[in-house]
Amino acid sequence: MMRQVTLAAAMMALAALAPAAGRAQTVKLGIVDSYSGPMAGVGEQLDRGIRLYMHQHEKDLPPGVKLEIIRRDDTGPNPAVAKRLAQELITRDHVQLLGGAIFTPNALAIAPLATEAKVPFIIMNAGTSMITTKSPYIARVSFTLWQSSYPLAEWAAKHGIKKVYSVVSDYGPGIDAEQAFTKGFTSNGGQMLGAVRVPLENPDFVPFLQRAKDAKPDAVFSFVPAGKQATALMKAFGDLGLRTAGIKLIGTGDITTDEELQNMGDVALGVTTMFHYSAAGDRPANVAFVRAYKAMFGQNQEPSFEVVGGYDGMAAIFHVIRAQHGKIDPDKTMALLKGWKDDASPRGPIYIDPETRDIVQNEYLRRVEKVNGQLENVEIETIPMVKDPWKVLNKAN
Ligand code: PHB
């Protein structure tokens, strides 16, 4: 009897020690990102953020804990594909965490699955405000369009811009950007001369910008998804002569996304945007980040905000893995994400608002300037620690 008890106790003690004694505890993370299709460049940026973080920090996982990342390609704004991939990641691959989501419709398609299966879903890009209200298992480390558009509108109204025409992509984040800008601008005495929404798929910006030009505004306000669409918008703005007609271009930082800026050319000079990240930011954490990024991906490469979304998303994921020693409990994970903060993100200090599970961060007013022959989003003002204004105004969690 005595011997049996001792043996049982010894076996239990051994089982508790097992991970440390070499049996690896593997955490599975499913990433749904846009690796192919016309928006593949944006998806690649996010993935580079994940890779850079892993390169620097894989060694910081607790002893015996491994992180397996399973990547799936949603091919662009394609909610049906995103939903199927997330379903497979949950039911077949048994992931304990989900991450990624460049596009709002894809994030919305995954949200109910995260709830049903209790799989925490860390949104690394998609920016429509209400996404976080769609599942208690969502936390967002990226941004919202209200976060940039609303303070930009307040700034514009106070800096001599009186009449604005809005040109946005016709889906969630574009509609948020248009509504946020309109509210911030008109409540500070500005006048909207008109607003058009451009199809997300195969957009031709020319007829929309022509309408904006004909209205003779002081400025065009715009949001389009970062990447090649931003470059196409900028080219159309130049080709149609809006700049030479004295019309300014202002918008969210998506329209002067850092990785495309050199491709846009001098038409981008002077474009003023509000955003949470610029590769030109001179914070020490960002200088080190940009240096590490260039060392890994090439000296002529600039990290965009999507890189930072992937990078900070991994920082949040490492936090929950480490705090739980690799044994992921969904509710404990969400409790750990609520209030998680990082004072040394490349974008400045960040934290996850425990009430909304959405990110709180600085917004920077930036202007495109030439520095040492290169176009840069030079930060000129900081609006500290902005909470998603849509949630503040609507008291929505
Ligand atoms: C989104 O779909 O939420 C989205 C995509 C690209 C961006 C910003 C937001 O640049």
Coordinates of C-alpha atoms and ligand atoms in Angstrom, one line a residue:
M1 CA 0.0 0.0 0.0
M2 CA 2.7 2.4 1.1
R3 CA 4.7 1.6 -2.0
Q4 CA 1.7 2.2 -4.3
V5 CA 1.0 5.6 -2.9
T6 CA 4.6 6.6 -3.2
L7 CA 4.6 5.4 -6.8
A8 CA 1.4 7.2 -7.7
A9 CA 2.8 10.4 -6.1
A10 CA 6.0 10.0 -8.0
M11 CA 4.2 9.5 -11.3
M12 CA 2.1 12.6 -10.7
A13 CA 5.2 14.6 -9.9
L14 CA 6.9 13.3 -13.1
A15 CA 3.8 14.3 -15.2
A16 CA 3.9 17.8 -13.8
L17 CA 7.6 18.1 -14.7
A18 CA 7.1 16.6 -18.2
P19 CA 7.3 19.7 -20.4
A20 CA 10.4 20.9 -18.6
A21 CA 11.9 17.5 -18.9
G22 CA 11.9 17.6 -22.7
R23 CA 8.4 16.8 -23.8
A24 CA 7.6 19.9 -25.8
Q25 CA 4.5 21.9 -25.2
T26 CA 3.4 23.1 -28.6
V27 CA 1.2 26.1 -29.0
K28 CA -0.5 26.3 -32.4
L29 CA -1.2 29.7 -34.0
G30 CA -3.3 29.9 -37.2
I31 CA -2.6 32.9 -39.3
V32 CA -5.1 34.0 -42.0
D33 CA -3.3 36.5 -44.2
S34 CA -3.5 37.6 -47.9
Y35 CA -0.5 36.0 -49.4
S36 CA -1.7 36.0 -53.1
G37 CA -4.0 38.1 -55.3
P38 CA -3.8 41.8 -56.0
M39 CA -3.2 42.7 -52.3
A40 CA -0.5 40.1 -51.8
G41 CA 2.1 42.9 -51.1
V42 CA 0.1 44.0 -48.0
G43 CA -0.1 40.5 -46.7
E44 CA 3.6 40.0 -47.2
Q45 CA 4.2 43.1 -45.1
L46 CA 2.2 41.6 -42.2
D47 CA 4.0 38.3 -42.5
R48 CA 7.4 40.0 -42.4
G49 CA 6.4 41.5 -39.1
I50 CA 5.6 38.0 -37.8
R51 CA 8.9 36.7 -39.1
L52 CA 11.0 39.5 -37.7
Y53 CA 9.4 39.0 -34.3
M54 CA 10.0 35.3 -34.4
H55 CA 13.6 35.8 -35.5
Q56 CA 14.3 38.1 -32.6
H57 CA 12.2 36.5 -29.8
E58 CA 11.7 32.8 -30.4
K59 CA 14.4 32.2 -27.9
D60 CA 12.3 34.0 -25.3
L61 CA 9.6 31.3 -25.2
P62 CA 9.6 29.4 -21.9
P63 CA 11.8 26.3 -21.8
G64 CA 10.0 23.3 -23.4
V65 CA 7.4 25.5 -25.1
K66 CA 7.3 25.7 -28.9
L67 CA 5.2 27.9 -31.2
E68 CA 3.9 26.4 -34.4
I69 CA 2.6 28.9 -36.9
I70 CA 0.2 27.6 -39.5
R71 CA -0.2 30.0 -42.4
R72 CA -3.3 30.2 -44.6
D73 CA -3.9 32.4 -47.7
D74 CA -7.3 34.1 -47.9
T75 CA -6.3 35.5 -51.3
G76 CA -7.6 39.1 -50.5
P77 CA -10.9 40.5 -49.4
N78 CA -12.7 37.2 -49.6
P79 CA -14.8 36.4 -46.5
A80 CA -16.0 32.9 -47.7
V81 CA -12.4 31.8 -48.1
A82 CA -11.3 33.3 -44.8
K83 CA -14.1 31.6 -43.0
R84 CA -13.3 28.1 -44.5
L85 CA -9.7 28.5 -43.7
A86 CA -10.4 29.5 -40.1
Q87 CA -12.8 26.6 -39.7
E88 CA -10.2 24.2 -40.9
L89 CA -7.5 25.7 -38.7
I90 CA -9.8 25.3 -35.7
T91 CA -11.3 21.8 -36.4
R92 CA -8.5 20.0 -38.2
D93 CA -5.3 21.7 -37.0
H94 CA -6.6 22.4 -33.5
V95 CA -5.1 25.8 -33.3
Q96 CA -5.4 27.5 -29.9
L97 CA -4.9 31.0 -31.2
L98 CA -5.9 32.8 -34.5
G99 CA -4.2 35.9 -35.9
G100 CA -3.8 38.0 -39.1
A101 CA -6.7 39.4 -41.0
I102 CA -5.7 42.1 -43.5
F103 CA -9.3 42.8 -44.5
T104 CA -12.4 43.7 -42.5
P105 CA -14.8 41.4 -44.3
N106 CA -12.5 38.5 -43.6
A107 CA -12.2 39.4 -39.9
L108 CA -16.0 39.6 -39.7
A109 CA -16.4 36.2 -41.3
I110 CA -14.0 34.7 -38.7
A111 CA -15.5 36.4 -35.6
P112 CA -18.4 34.0 -35.0
L113 CA -16.0 31.0 -35.3
A114 CA -13.7 32.5 -32.7
T115 CA -16.7 32.8 -30.4
E116 CA -18.2 29.4 -31.0
A117 CA -14.9 27.6 -30.6
K118 CA -13.5 29.9 -28.0
V119 CA -10.3 30.6 -29.9
P120 CA -8.7 34.0 -29.2
F121 CA -8.4 35.9 -32.4
I122 CA -5.7 38.6 -32.5
I123 CA -6.5 41.1 -35.3
M124 CA -3.2 42.4 -36.8
N125 CA -4.6 44.7 -39.5
A126 CA -8.4 45.0 -40.2
G127 CA -9.5 48.4 -39.0
T128 CA -13.3 48.8 -39.1
S129 CA -14.3 50.0 -35.6
M130 CA -17.1 47.5 -34.9
I131 CA -15.1 44.4 -35.6
T132 CA -14.1 44.1 -31.9
T133 CA -17.8 44.1 -30.9
K134 CA -18.4 40.9 -32.9
S135 CA -16.7 38.5 -30.6
P136 CA -15.5 38.6 -26.9
Y137 CA -12.6 36.5 -28.2
I138 CA -11.2 39.3 -30.4
A139 CA -8.4 41.6 -29.4
R140 CA -7.1 44.1 -31.9
V141 CA -3.4 45.3 -32.1
S142 CA -3.7 47.3 -35.3
F143 CA -5.8 50.5 -35.5
T144 CA -9.2 51.9 -36.4
L145 CA -10.0 54.3 -39.2
W146 CA -11.9 56.5 -36.7
Q147 CA -8.6 56.7 -34.7
S148 CA -6.9 58.5 -37.5
S149 CA -9.7 60.2 -39.5
Y150 CA -11.4 61.9 -36.6
P151 CA -8.3 63.7 -35.2
L152 CA -7.2 64.5 -38.8
A153 CA -10.5 66.3 -39.4
E154 CA -10.2 68.3 -36.2
W155 CA -6.7 69.3 -37.2
A156 CA -7.8 70.2 -40.8
A157 CA -10.7 72.4 -39.6
K158 CA -8.2 74.3 -37.4
H159 CA -5.6 74.7 -40.1
G160 CA -7.2 76.7 -42.8
I161 CA -9.0 73.9 -44.7
K162 CA -12.6 74.9 -45.0
K163 CA -14.1 72.7 -47.8
V164 CA -13.4 69.0 -48.3
Y165 CA -14.4 66.3 -50.8
S166 CA -14.2 62.7 -49.6
V167 CA -13.1 59.8 -51.7
V168 CA -13.0 56.4 -50.0
S169 CA -13.1 52.7 -50.8
D170 CA -16.7 51.4 -50.7
Y171 CA -16.5 49.0 -47.8
G172 CA -16.2 49.0 -44.0
P173 CA -13.0 50.9 -43.3
G174 CA -13.7 53.4 -46.1
I175 CA -17.2 54.1 -44.8
D176 CA -15.8 54.5 -41.2
A177 CA -13.1 56.9 -42.5
E178 CA -15.7 59.0 -44.4
Q179 CA -18.1 59.1 -41.4
A180 CA -15.3 59.9 -38.9
F181 CA -13.8 62.6 -41.0
T182 CA -17.2 64.2 -41.8
K183 CA -18.2 64.2 -38.1
G184 CA -14.9 65.7 -36.9
F185 CA -14.8 68.2 -39.7
T186 CA -18.3 69.5 -39.7
S187 CA -18.5 69.7 -35.9
N188 CA -15.5 72.0 -36.1
G189 CA -17.0 74.3 -38.7
G190 CA -15.8 72.6 -41.9
Q191 CA -17.9 72.0 -44.9
M192 CA -18.2 68.7 -46.9
L193 CA -18.7 69.5 -50.6
G194 CA -19.4 65.8 -51.4
A195 CA -18.4 62.2 -50.8
V196 CA -17.9 59.4 -53.2
R197 CA -17.1 55.7 -52.6
V198 CA -14.9 53.8 -55.0
P199 CA -15.4 50.0 -55.6
L200 CA -12.8 47.9 -53.7
E201 CA -12.3 45.5 -56.5
N202 CA -10.6 46.9 -59.7
P203 CA -11.0 50.6 -58.8
D204 CA -10.5 53.3 -61.3
F205 CA -9.8 56.4 -59.3
V206 CA -9.9 58.8 -62.2
P207 CA -13.7 59.5 -62.5
F208 CA -14.0 59.9 -58.8
L209 CA -11.1 62.3 -58.5
Q210 CA -12.4 64.2 -61.5
R211 CA -15.7 64.8 -59.6
A212 CA -13.7 65.9 -56.6
K213 CA -11.7 68.3 -58.7
D214 CA -14.8 69.8 -60.3
A215 CA -16.2 70.6 -56.8
K216 CA -13.1 72.8 -56.2
P217 CA -12.5 71.8 -52.5
D218 CA -9.5 73.0 -50.4
A219 CA -8.6 69.4 -49.9
V220 CA -9.6 65.8 -50.9
F221 CA -9.8 63.5 -47.9
S222 CA -9.1 59.8 -48.8
F223 CA -8.8 56.3 -47.5
V224 CA -8.0 53.4 -49.8
P225 CA -6.4 50.1 -48.7
A226 CA -2.6 50.4 -48.5
G227 CA -0.4 48.8 -51.1
K228 CA -0.8 49.2 -54.8
Q229 CA -4.2 50.9 -54.6
A230 CA -2.6 53.7 -52.6
T231 CA 0.0 54.2 -55.4
A232 CA -2.7 54.2 -58.0
L233 CA -4.7 56.8 -56.1
M234 CA -1.6 59.0 -55.9
K235 CA -0.9 58.7 -59.6
A236 CA -4.4 59.6 -60.6
F237 CA -4.3 62.6 -58.2
G238 CA -1.1 63.8 -60.0
D239 CA -2.3 62.9 -63.6
L240 CA -5.6 64.8 -63.2
G241 CA -3.7 67.9 -62.0
L242 CA -5.5 68.3 -58.6
R243 CA -2.2 69.3 -57.0
T244 CA -1.5 71.9 -59.7
A245 CA -5.0 73.2 -59.2
G246 CA -4.1 73.9 -55.6
I247 CA -6.1 71.1 -54.1
K248 CA -4.4 69.3 -51.1
L249 CA -4.6 65.6 -50.5
I250 CA -5.1 64.5 -46.9
G251 CA -6.1 61.2 -45.4
T252 CA -5.3 58.2 -43.3
G253 CA -1.7 56.9 -43.5
D254 CA -2.8 54.1 -45.7
I255 CA -2.6 56.4 -48.7
T256 CA 1.1 57.2 -48.1
T257 CA 2.0 53.7 -46.9
D258 CA 5.8 53.5 -46.2
E259 CA 6.6 50.5 -48.4
E260 CA 5.0 52.2 -51.5
L261 CA 6.1 55.7 -50.9
Q262 CA 9.2 55.7 -53.2
N263 CA 7.0 54.2 -56.0
M264 CA 4.6 57.1 -55.7
G265 CA 7.1 59.8 -56.7
D266 CA 7.1 63.5 -56.0
V267 CA 3.3 63.8 -56.4
A268 CA 3.2 62.6 -52.8
L269 CA 5.2 65.5 -51.5
G270 CA 3.2 67.6 -49.0
V271 CA 0.5 65.0 -48.6
T272 CA -0.7 65.2 -45.0
T273 CA -1.9 62.2 -43.1
M274 CA -2.8 61.1 -39.6
F275 CA -1.6 57.6 -38.5
H276 CA -0.2 55.5 -35.7
Y277 CA 3.0 54.6 -37.4
S278 CA 5.7 56.0 -39.7
A279 CA 8.9 54.3 -40.6
A280 CA 10.5 57.7 -40.2
G281 CA 9.6 58.0 -36.5
D282 CA 12.7 58.8 -34.5
R283 CA 11.8 56.9 -31.3
P284 CA 14.7 54.7 -30.3
A285 CA 12.5 51.6 -30.4
N286 CA 11.6 52.4 -34.0
V287 CA 15.1 53.2 -35.1
A288 CA 16.2 49.8 -33.8
F289 CA 13.1 48.1 -35.4
V290 CA 13.8 49.7 -38.8
R291 CA 17.4 48.7 -38.6
A292 CA 16.6 45.1 -37.8
Y293 CA 13.9 45.1 -40.6
K294 CA 16.4 46.3 -43.2
A295 CA 19.0 43.8 -42.1
M296 CA 16.5 41.0 -42.6
F297 CA 14.7 42.1 -45.7
G298 CA 17.0 44.5 -47.6
Q299 CA 18.5 48.0 -47.1
N300 CA 16.1 49.6 -49.6
Q301 CA 13.0 48.2 -47.8
E302 CA 10.8 50.3 -45.5
P303 CA 8.5 48.7 -43.0
S304 CA 4.9 49.8 -43.2
F305 CA 2.2 49.8 -40.5
E306 CA 1.2 46.2 -41.5
V307 CA 4.7 45.0 -40.5
V308 CA 4.2 46.7 -37.1
G309 CA 0.7 45.1 -36.8
G310 CA 2.2 41.6 -37.3
Y311 CA 5.2 42.4 -35.0
D312 CA 3.1 43.8 -32.1
G313 CA 0.5 41.0 -32.6
M314 CA 3.3 38.5 -32.0
A315 CA 4.4 40.5 -28.9
A316 CA 0.9 40.1 -27.5
I317 CA 0.8 36.4 -28.4
F318 CA 4.2 35.8 -26.7
H319 CA 2.9 37.6 -23.6
V320 CA -0.1 35.2 -23.3
I321 CA 2.1 32.1 -24.1
R322 CA 4.7 33.1 -21.5
A323 CA 2.2 34.0 -18.8
Q324 CA 0.5 30.6 -19.2
H325 CA 3.7 28.6 -19.7
G326 CA 2.4 27.4 -23.1
K327 CA -0.9 26.0 -21.8
I328 CA -3.4 28.2 -23.5
D329 CA -6.8 28.7 -21.8
P330 CA -9.1 30.9 -23.9
D331 CA -10.6 32.9 -21.1
K332 CA -7.3 33.4 -19.3
T333 CA -5.8 34.5 -22.6
M334 CA -8.5 37.2 -23.1
A335 CA -7.9 38.3 -19.5
L336 CA -4.2 38.6 -20.2
L337 CA -4.8 40.6 -23.4
K338 CA -7.1 43.1 -21.7
G339 CA -4.9 45.8 -20.4
W340 CA -1.7 44.3 -22.0
K341 CA 0.7 47.1 -22.7
D342 CA 4.0 47.6 -24.5
D343 CA 5.9 50.9 -23.9
A344 CA 8.5 50.1 -26.5
S345 CA 6.5 49.3 -29.7
P346 CA 8.0 50.8 -32.8
R347 CA 4.9 53.0 -33.0
G348 CA 5.3 54.3 -29.4
P349 CA 3.4 53.2 -26.3
I350 CA 0.4 50.9 -26.9
Y351 CA -2.2 49.2 -24.7
I352 CA -5.3 47.1 -25.2
D353 CA -8.3 48.8 -23.6
P354 CA -9.7 46.2 -21.2
E355 CA -13.3 47.3 -21.9
T356 CA -13.3 47.2 -25.7
R357 CA -10.3 44.9 -26.4
D358 CA -9.2 47.6 -28.9
I359 CA -5.8 49.3 -29.2
V360 CA -5.0 52.7 -27.6
Q361 CA -2.1 54.4 -29.2
N362 CA -0.6 57.7 -30.4
E363 CA -1.7 59.2 -33.6
Y364 CA 0.9 61.2 -35.5
L365 CA 0.3 64.0 -38.0
R366 CA 2.7 63.4 -40.8
R367 CA 3.7 65.2 -44.0
V368 CA 5.5 63.6 -46.9
E369 CA 8.9 65.3 -47.3
K370 CA 12.2 64.5 -49.0
V371 CA 14.9 63.6 -46.6
N372 CA 18.3 62.7 -48.1
G373 CA 16.6 62.2 -51.4
Q374 CA 14.0 59.8 -50.1
L375 CA 10.3 60.4 -49.5
E376 CA 9.4 60.0 -45.9
N377 CA 6.3 60.4 -43.7
V378 CA 7.8 63.0 -41.4
E379 CA 6.0 63.1 -38.0
I380 CA 5.2 66.7 -37.1
E381 CA 2.7 66.4 -34.2
T382 CA 1.6 63.8 -31.7
I383 CA -1.8 63.2 -30.4
P384 CA -1.2 61.0 -27.4
M385 CA -3.0 57.8 -26.6
V386 CA -6.1 58.0 -28.7
K387 CA -9.0 55.5 -27.9
D388 CA -11.2 54.5 -30.8
P389 CA -13.5 57.6 -31.1
W390 CA -16.3 55.5 -32.6
K391 CA -16.5 53.5 -29.4
V392 CA -16.1 56.5 -27.2
L393 CA -18.9 58.4 -29.1
N394 CA -21.2 55.4 -29.3
K395 CA -20.4 53.9 -25.9
A396 CA -20.0 50.6 -27.7
N397 CA -17.9 47.8 -26.4
Ligands
PHB1 C1 -9.4 46.7 -43.8 O1 -10.0 45.9 -44.6 O2 -9.9 46.8 -42.6 C2 -8.2 47.4 -44.2 C3 -7.4 47.0 -45.2 C4 -6.3 47.7 -45.6 C5 -6.0 48.9 -45.0 C6 -6.7 49.3 -43.9 C7 -7.8 48.6 -43.5 O3 -4.9 49.6 -45.4

